[in-house]
mmCIF file of C-alpha atoms in Angstrom:
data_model
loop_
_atom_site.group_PDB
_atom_site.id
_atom_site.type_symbol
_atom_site.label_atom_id
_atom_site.label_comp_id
_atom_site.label_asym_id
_atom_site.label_seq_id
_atom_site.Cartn_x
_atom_site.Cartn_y
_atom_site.Cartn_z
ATOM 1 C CA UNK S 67 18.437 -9.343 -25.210
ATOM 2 C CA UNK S 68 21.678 -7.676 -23.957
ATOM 3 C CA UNK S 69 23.355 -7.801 -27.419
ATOM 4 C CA UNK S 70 20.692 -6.874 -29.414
ATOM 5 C CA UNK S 71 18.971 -4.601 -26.781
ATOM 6 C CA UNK S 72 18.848 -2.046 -29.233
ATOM 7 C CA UNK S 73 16.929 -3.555 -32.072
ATOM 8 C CA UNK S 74 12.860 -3.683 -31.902
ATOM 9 C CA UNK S 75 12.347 -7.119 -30.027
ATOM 10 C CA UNK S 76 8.944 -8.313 -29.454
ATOM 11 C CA UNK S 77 7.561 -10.446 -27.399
ATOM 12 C CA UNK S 78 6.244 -12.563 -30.545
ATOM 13 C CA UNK S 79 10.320 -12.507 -31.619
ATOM 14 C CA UNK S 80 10.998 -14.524 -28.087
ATOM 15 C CA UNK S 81 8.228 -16.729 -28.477
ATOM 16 C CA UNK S 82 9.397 -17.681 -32.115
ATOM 17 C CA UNK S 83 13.322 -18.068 -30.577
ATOM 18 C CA UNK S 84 12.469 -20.430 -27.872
ATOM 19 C CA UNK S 85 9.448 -22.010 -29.494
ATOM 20 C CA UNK S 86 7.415 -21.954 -26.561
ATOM 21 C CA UNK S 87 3.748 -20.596 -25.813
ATOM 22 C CA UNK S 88 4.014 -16.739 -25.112
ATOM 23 C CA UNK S 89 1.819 -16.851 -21.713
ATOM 24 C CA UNK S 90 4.266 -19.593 -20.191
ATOM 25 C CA UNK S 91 7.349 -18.149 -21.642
ATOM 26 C CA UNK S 92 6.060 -15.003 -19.489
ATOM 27 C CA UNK S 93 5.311 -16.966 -16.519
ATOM 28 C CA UNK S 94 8.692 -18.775 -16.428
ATOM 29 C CA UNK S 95 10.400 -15.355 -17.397
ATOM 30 C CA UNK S 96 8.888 -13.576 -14.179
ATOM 31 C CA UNK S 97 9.632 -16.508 -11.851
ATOM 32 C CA UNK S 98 13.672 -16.120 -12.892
ATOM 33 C CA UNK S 99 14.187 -13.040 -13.755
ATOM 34 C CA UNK S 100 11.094 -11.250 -11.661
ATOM 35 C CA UNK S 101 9.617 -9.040 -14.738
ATOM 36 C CA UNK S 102 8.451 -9.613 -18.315
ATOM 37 C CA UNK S 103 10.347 -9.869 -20.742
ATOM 38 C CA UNK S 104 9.542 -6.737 -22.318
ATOM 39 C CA UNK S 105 10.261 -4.668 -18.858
ATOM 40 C CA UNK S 106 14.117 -6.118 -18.886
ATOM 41 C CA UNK S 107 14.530 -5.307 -22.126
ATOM 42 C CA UNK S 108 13.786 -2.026 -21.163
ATOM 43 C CA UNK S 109 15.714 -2.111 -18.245
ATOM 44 C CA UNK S 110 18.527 -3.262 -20.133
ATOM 45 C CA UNK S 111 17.830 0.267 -22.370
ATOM 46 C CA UNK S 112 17.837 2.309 -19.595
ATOM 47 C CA UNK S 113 20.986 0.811 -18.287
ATOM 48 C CA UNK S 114 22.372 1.365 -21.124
ATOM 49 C CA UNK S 115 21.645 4.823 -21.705
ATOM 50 C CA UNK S 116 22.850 5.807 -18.490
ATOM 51 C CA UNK S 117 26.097 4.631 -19.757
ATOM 52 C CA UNK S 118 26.168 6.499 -22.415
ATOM 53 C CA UNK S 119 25.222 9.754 -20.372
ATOM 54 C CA UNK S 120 27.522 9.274 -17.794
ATOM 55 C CA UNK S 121 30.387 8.865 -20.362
ATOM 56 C CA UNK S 122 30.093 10.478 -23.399
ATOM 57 C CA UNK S 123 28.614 13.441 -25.056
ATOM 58 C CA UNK S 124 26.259 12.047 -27.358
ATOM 59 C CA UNK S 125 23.110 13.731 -27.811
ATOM 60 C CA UNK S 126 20.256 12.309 -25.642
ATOM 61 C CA UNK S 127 17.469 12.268 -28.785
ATOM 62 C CA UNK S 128 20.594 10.493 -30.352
ATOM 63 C CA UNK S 129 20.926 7.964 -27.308
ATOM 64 C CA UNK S 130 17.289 7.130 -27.308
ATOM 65 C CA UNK S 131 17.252 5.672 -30.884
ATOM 66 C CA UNK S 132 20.873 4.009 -30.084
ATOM 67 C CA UNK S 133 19.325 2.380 -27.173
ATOM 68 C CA UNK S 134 16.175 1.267 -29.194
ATOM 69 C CA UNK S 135 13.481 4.044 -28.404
ATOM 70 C CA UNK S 136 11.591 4.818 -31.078
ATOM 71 C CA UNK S 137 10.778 8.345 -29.900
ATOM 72 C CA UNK S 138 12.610 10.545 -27.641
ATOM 73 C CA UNK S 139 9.829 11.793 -25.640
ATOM 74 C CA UNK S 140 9.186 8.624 -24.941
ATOM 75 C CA UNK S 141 12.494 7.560 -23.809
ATOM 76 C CA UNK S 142 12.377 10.698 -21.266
ATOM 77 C CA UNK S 143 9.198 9.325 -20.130
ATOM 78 C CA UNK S 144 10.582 5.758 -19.473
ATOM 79 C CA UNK S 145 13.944 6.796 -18.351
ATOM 80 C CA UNK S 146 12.322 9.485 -15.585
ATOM 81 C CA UNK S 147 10.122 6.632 -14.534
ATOM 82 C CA UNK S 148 12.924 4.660 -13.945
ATOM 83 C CA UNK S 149 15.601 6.645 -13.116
ATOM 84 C CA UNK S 150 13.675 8.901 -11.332
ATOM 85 C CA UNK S 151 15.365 11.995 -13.135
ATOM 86 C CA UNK S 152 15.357 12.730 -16.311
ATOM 87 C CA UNK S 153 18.316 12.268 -18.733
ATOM 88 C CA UNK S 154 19.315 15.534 -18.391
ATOM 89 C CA UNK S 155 19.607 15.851 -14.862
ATOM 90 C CA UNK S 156 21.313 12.210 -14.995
ATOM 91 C CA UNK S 157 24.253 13.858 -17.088
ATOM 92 C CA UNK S 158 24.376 16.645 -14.992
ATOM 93 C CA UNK S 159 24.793 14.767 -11.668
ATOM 94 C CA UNK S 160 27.233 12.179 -13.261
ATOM 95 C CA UNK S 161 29.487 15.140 -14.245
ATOM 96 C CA UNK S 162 29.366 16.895 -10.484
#
């Protein structure tokens, strides 16, 4: 998931890697890790995107589909969630 963090992995695309059933896959996930697999993956995202915020002048609609968000708004949604800022105020205060 940190490689291809960016493409549109589902939870069905895990289950078919590791050829195991979904709900235990989930179960053991949460154990090692401590959240699905679908919320790391979207940590990893966020991570990534403040990355890219904090070092380079790409535009943030631009980041969220580099990242893997399918929608921009939503991306602001997730990130401010997250982040507890949104992107815009996260490049601001890295460049302070």
């Amino acid at each position: 998931m940190k490689v291809n963090y960016h493409k549109n992995i589902t939870l069905d695309d895990l289950v078919d890697l590791v050829h195991i059933n979904k709900f235990y896959l989930i179960r053991i996930f949460k154990q090692e890790v401590g959240m699905s697999p679908i919320d790391y993956l979207i940590h990893i995202r966020i991570d990534e995107a403040q990355k890219m915020l904090r070092n380079t002048n790409i535009a943030i609609a631009d980041i969220a589909h580099l990242v893997g968000f399918q929608s921009p708004s939503h991306f602001s949604k997730t990130f401010r969630e997250l982040s507890n800022c949104t992107p815009s105020q996260y490049r601001r205060q890295g460049n302070q």
